[in-house]
Amino acid sequence: MTDQTTSTRFPHDIIEQWAGLGIDLPQLFSAGALGTRMGVQVQEAAPTRVVGTLPVEGNTQPYGLLHGGASAVLAETLGSIGAMLHGGPQKIAVGVDLNCTHHRAVRTGTITGTATPVHAGRTSATYDIVITDDHGKRVCTARLTCALRPAAPNGTTDTTNTTHGTSPAAH
């Protein structure tokens, strides 16, 4: 497996925008621990387009088909990265709604997701994510909406006042 933290391509203006903040840009905009376990690779990342892949092998359900949740992980990863890049260093993106429609079964190969913005606002961002198989056939269509929240002053992701399922207020 390729190290995703070193293979993501960012536009020059994004690199400049985040430069000097002491943030590991490729790590921040990676697939995270879950995506790493599943083999997600983020290939390119910009507010207007995020592309990534996920292997089918190791991400199947008992019938040997790609698990729908794996498509959802790829979709949320790519849409969230786009929303974070849209929000810039002063915002964090927190997923609040994910919808996935599964169109066809996949048993082998790699799926590729491409996230593009539908809405890029001040307090929210919505991305359409099209996931295709190795033959370019659509496997899944997803839509992710993220709330854009102010980043904490110390650069951490303070999500205490969001509606996302992982916030302390939701527990």
C-alpha atoms as a printed R data frame, in Angstrom:
    type eleno elety resid chain resno       x       y       z
1   ATOM     1    CA   MET     A     1   0.000   0.000   0.000
2   ATOM     2    CA   THR     A     2   1.278   3.448  -0.911
3   ATOM     3    CA   ASP     A     3   1.780   5.960   1.885
4   ATOM     4    CA   GLN     A     4  -1.188   8.284   1.383
5   ATOM     5    CA   THR     A     5   0.348  11.082   3.446
6   ATOM     6    CA   THR     A     6   2.990  11.694   0.804
7   ATOM     7    CA   SER     A     7   1.104  11.021  -2.426
8   ATOM     8    CA   THR     A     8  -1.739  13.575  -2.326
9   ATOM     9    CA   ARG     A     9  -1.441  16.359  -4.913
10  ATOM    10    CA   PHE     A    10  -2.508  19.832  -3.737
11  ATOM    11    CA   PRO     A    11  -2.787  22.975  -5.887
12  ATOM    12    CA   HIS     A    12  -0.057  25.534  -5.257
13  ATOM    13    CA   ASP     A    13  -2.526  28.108  -3.845
14  ATOM    14    CA   ILE     A    14  -3.706  25.604  -1.204
15  ATOM    15    CA   ILE     A    15  -0.125  24.854  -0.154
16  ATOM    16    CA   GLU     A    16   0.538  28.606   0.171
17  ATOM    17    CA   GLN     A    17  -2.705  29.196   2.113
18  ATOM    18    CA   TRP     A    18  -1.759  26.602   4.739
19  ATOM    19    CA   ALA     A    19   2.009  27.315   4.780
20  ATOM    20    CA   GLY     A    20   3.544  28.566   8.008
21  ATOM    21    CA   LEU     A    21   0.741  27.273  10.237
22  ATOM    22    CA   GLY     A    22   2.713  24.339  11.617
23  ATOM    23    CA   ILE     A    23   0.167  21.915  10.162
24  ATOM    24    CA   ASP     A    24   1.097  18.739   8.310
25  ATOM    25    CA   LEU     A    25  -1.124  19.394   5.280
26  ATOM    26    CA   PRO     A    26  -0.945  15.878   3.766
27  ATOM    27    CA   GLN     A    27  -1.688  14.318   7.168
28  ATOM    28    CA   LEU     A    28  -4.605  16.672   7.917
29  ATOM    29    CA   PHE     A    29  -6.149  15.968   4.530
30  ATOM    30    CA   SER     A    30  -5.551  12.223   4.527
31  ATOM    31    CA   ALA     A    31  -8.129   9.496   4.952
32  ATOM    32    CA   GLY     A    32  -7.482   9.272   8.711
33  ATOM    33    CA   ALA     A    33  -7.157   6.071  10.739
34  ATOM    34    CA   LEU     A    34 -10.316   4.423   9.377
35  ATOM    35    CA   GLY     A    35  -9.425   5.228   5.793
36  ATOM    36    CA   THR     A    36  -5.902   3.944   6.328
37  ATOM    37    CA   ARG     A    37  -7.223   0.608   7.658
38  ATOM    38    CA   MET     A    38  -9.481   0.347   4.615
39  ATOM    39    CA   GLY     A    39  -6.792   1.330   2.108
40  ATOM    40    CA   VAL     A    40  -8.191   4.714   1.033
41  ATOM    41    CA   GLN     A    41  -5.706   6.714  -1.034
42  ATOM    42    CA   VAL     A    42  -6.331  10.440  -1.551
43  ATOM    43    CA   GLN     A    43  -4.776  11.246  -4.912
44  ATOM    44    CA   GLU     A    44  -5.643  14.896  -5.416
45  ATOM    45    CA   ALA     A    45  -7.242  17.456  -3.159
46  ATOM    46    CA   ALA     A    46  -8.611  20.913  -3.934
47  ATOM    47    CA   PRO     A    47 -11.801  22.707  -2.855
48  ATOM    48    CA   THR     A    48 -13.228  22.133  -6.351
49  ATOM    49    CA   ARG     A    49 -12.280  18.457  -6.791
50  ATOM    50    CA   VAL     A    50 -11.068  15.666  -4.536
51  ATOM    51    CA   VAL     A    51 -10.166  12.252  -5.977
52  ATOM    52    CA   GLY     A    52  -9.381   9.065  -4.084
53  ATOM    53    CA   THR     A    53  -9.440   5.298  -4.374
54  ATOM    54    CA   LEU     A    54 -10.305   2.293  -2.237
55  ATOM    55    CA   PRO     A    55  -9.498  -1.379  -2.916
56  ATOM    56    CA   VAL     A    56 -12.445  -3.765  -3.035
57  ATOM    57    CA   GLU     A    57 -10.377  -6.566  -1.523
58  ATOM    58    CA   GLY     A    58 -10.665  -6.460   2.271
59  ATOM    59    CA   ASN     A    59 -13.753  -4.216   2.109
60  ATOM    60    CA   THR     A    60 -16.436  -6.735   1.220
61  ATOM    61    CA   GLN     A    61 -19.556  -8.026   2.925
62  ATOM    62    CA   PRO     A    62 -20.307 -11.768   3.441
63  ATOM    63    CA   TYR     A    63 -21.439 -12.292  -0.195
64  ATOM    64    CA   GLY     A    64 -18.044 -11.127  -1.445
65  ATOM    65    CA   LEU     A    65 -19.393  -7.818  -2.751
66  ATOM    66    CA   LEU     A    66 -18.030  -4.372  -1.942
67  ATOM    67    CA   HIS     A    67 -19.614  -3.322   1.361
68  ATOM    68    CA   GLY     A    68 -21.856  -0.277   1.007
69  ATOM    69    CA   GLY     A    69 -20.258   1.152   4.132
70  ATOM    70    CA   ALA     A    70 -16.887   1.109   2.366
71  ATOM    71    CA   SER     A    71 -18.327   3.311  -0.383
72  ATOM    72    CA   ALA     A    72 -19.709   5.579   2.355
73  ATOM    73    CA   VAL     A    73 -16.270   5.853   3.996
74  ATOM    74    CA   LEU     A    74 -14.690   6.815   0.678
75  ATOM    75    CA   ALA     A    75 -17.466   9.333  -0.038
76  ATOM    76    CA   GLU     A    76 -17.331  10.986   3.390
77  ATOM    77    CA   THR     A    77 -13.541  11.133   3.322
78  ATOM    78    CA   LEU     A    78 -13.409  12.869  -0.052
79  ATOM    79    CA   GLY     A    79 -16.322  15.238   0.594
80  ATOM    80    CA   SER     A    80 -14.940  16.200   4.011
81  ATOM    81    CA   ILE     A    81 -11.525  16.974   2.558
82  ATOM    82    CA   GLY     A    82 -13.128  19.207  -0.058
83  ATOM    83    CA   ALA     A    83 -15.186  21.003   2.606
84  ATOM    84    CA   MET     A    84 -12.119  21.515   4.827
85  ATOM    85    CA   LEU     A    85 -10.150  22.950   1.929
86  ATOM    86    CA   HIS     A    86 -13.082  25.207   1.028
87  ATOM    87    CA   GLY     A    87 -13.340  26.430   4.639
88  ATOM    88    CA   GLY     A    88  -9.624  27.152   4.870
89  ATOM    89    CA   PRO     A    89  -7.403  27.097   7.955
90  ATOM    90    CA   GLN     A    90  -9.837  29.104  10.080
91  ATOM    91    CA   LYS     A    91 -12.658  26.519   9.774
92  ATOM    92    CA   ILE     A    92 -13.208  22.827  10.407
93  ATOM    93    CA   ALA     A    93 -15.691  20.707   8.479
94  ATOM    94    CA   VAL     A    94 -17.991  18.362  10.366
95  ATOM    95    CA   GLY     A    95 -20.168  15.926   8.413
96  ATOM    96    CA   VAL     A    96 -23.860  16.335   9.241
97  ATOM    97    CA   ASP     A    97 -25.574  14.379   6.444
98  ATOM    98    CA   LEU     A    98 -24.425  11.579   4.151
99  ATOM    99    CA   ASN     A    99 -26.616   9.891   1.554
100 ATOM   100    CA   CYS     A   100 -25.394   7.014  -0.606
101 ATOM   101    CA   THR     A   101 -27.197   5.290  -3.456
102 ATOM   102    CA   HIS     A   102 -25.573   2.012  -4.520
103 ATOM   103    CA   HIS     A   103 -26.014   1.256  -8.221
104 ATOM   104    CA   ARG     A   104 -24.022  -1.892  -8.969
105 ATOM   105    CA   ALA     A   105 -22.104  -4.636  -7.227
106 ATOM   106    CA   VAL     A   106 -18.322  -4.860  -7.367
107 ATOM   107    CA   ARG     A   107 -16.296  -7.942  -6.419
108 ATOM   108    CA   THR     A   108 -12.729  -7.046  -7.393
109 ATOM   109    CA   GLY     A   109 -10.458  -4.175  -8.292
110 ATOM   110    CA   THR     A   110 -10.434  -0.617  -7.055
111 ATOM   111    CA   ILE     A   111 -13.163   1.969  -6.809
112 ATOM   112    CA   THR     A   112 -12.469   5.637  -7.499
113 ATOM   113    CA   GLY     A   113 -14.399   8.530  -5.989
114 ATOM   114    CA   THR     A   114 -14.537  12.088  -7.267
115 ATOM   115    CA   ALA     A   115 -16.040  14.773  -5.019
116 ATOM   116    CA   THR     A   116 -17.188  18.105  -6.466
117 ATOM   117    CA   PRO     A   117 -18.980  20.944  -4.682
118 ATOM   118    CA   VAL     A   118 -22.700  21.528  -5.073
119 ATOM   119    CA   HIS     A   119 -22.762  24.315  -2.480
120 ATOM   120    CA   ALA     A   120 -19.743  26.086  -1.014
121 ATOM   121    CA   GLY     A   121 -21.032  28.535   1.557
122 ATOM   122    CA   ARG     A   122 -19.810  30.346   4.632
123 ATOM   123    CA   THR     A   123 -21.283  27.914   7.198
124 ATOM   124    CA   SER     A   124 -21.847  24.759   5.165
125 ATOM   125    CA   ALA     A   125 -20.544  22.899   2.129
126 ATOM   126    CA   THR     A   126 -22.202  20.116   0.144
127 ATOM   127    CA   TYR     A   127 -20.334  17.757  -2.177
128 ATOM   128    CA   ASP     A   128 -21.537  15.231  -4.742
129 ATOM   129    CA   ILE     A   129 -19.328  12.162  -4.833
130 ATOM   130    CA   VAL     A   130 -19.398   9.825  -7.834
131 ATOM   131    CA   ILE     A   131 -17.794   6.430  -7.242
132 ATOM   132    CA   THR     A   132 -16.857   4.257 -10.225
133 ATOM   133    CA   ASP     A   133 -15.271   0.848 -10.777
134 ATOM   134    CA   ASP     A   134 -12.166   0.001 -12.808
135 ATOM   135    CA   HIS     A   135 -14.247   0.168 -16.009
136 ATOM   136    CA   GLY     A   136 -15.626   3.647 -15.278
137 ATOM   137    CA   LYS     A   137 -19.084   2.287 -14.432
138 ATOM   138    CA   ARG     A   138 -20.895   4.099 -11.631
139 ATOM   139    CA   VAL     A   139 -21.006   2.041  -8.440
140 ATOM   140    CA   CYS     A   140 -22.380   4.641  -6.034
141 ATOM   141    CA   THR     A   141 -23.604   8.219  -5.984
142 ATOM   142    CA   ALA     A   142 -23.271  10.040  -2.674
143 ATOM   143    CA   ARG     A   143 -23.909  13.501  -1.300
144 ATOM   144    CA   LEU     A   144 -22.246  14.865   1.844
145 ATOM   145    CA   THR     A   145 -23.117  18.063   3.684
146 ATOM   146    CA   CYS     A   146 -20.630  19.452   6.206
147 ATOM   147    CA   ALA     A   147 -21.119  22.215   8.731
148 ATOM   148    CA   LEU     A   148 -18.221  24.657   8.668
149 ATOM   149    CA   ARG     A   149 -17.323  25.631  12.218
150 ATOM   150    CA   PRO     A   150 -14.686  28.075  13.476
151 ATOM   151    CA   ALA     A   151 -11.421  26.335  14.292
152 ATOM   152    CA   ALA     A   152 -10.314  26.552  17.913
153 ATOM   153    CA   PRO     A   153  -7.607  29.177  18.537
154 ATOM   154    CA   ASN     A   154  -4.966  26.515  19.212
155 ATOM   155    CA   GLY     A   155  -5.682  24.801  15.891
156 ATOM   156    CA   THR     A   156  -7.561  21.860  17.387
157 ATOM   157    CA   THR     A   157 -10.913  20.729  16.121
158 ATOM   158    CA   ASP     A   158 -13.397  21.970  18.728
159 ATOM   159    CA   THR     A   159 -16.697  20.296  17.812
160 ATOM   160    CA   THR     A   160 -18.564  20.751  21.080
161 ATOM   161    CA   ASN     A   161 -21.330  22.859  19.494
162 ATOM   162    CA   THR     A   162 -22.098  20.750  16.426
163 ATOM   163    CA   THR     A   163 -24.790  18.248  15.583
164 ATOM   164    CA   HIS     A   164 -22.296  15.641  14.365
165 ATOM   165    CA   GLY     A   165 -22.693  12.268  16.035
166 ATOM   166    CA   THR     A   166 -19.220  12.360  17.608
167 ATOM   167    CA   SER     A   167 -19.618  15.650  19.436
168 ATOM   168    CA   PRO     A   168 -19.798  15.536  23.234
169 ATOM   169    CA   ALA     A   169 -23.259  17.155  23.052
170 ATOM   170    CA   ALA     A   170 -24.579  14.191  21.049
171 ATOM   171    CA   HIS     A   171 -23.662  11.622  23.697
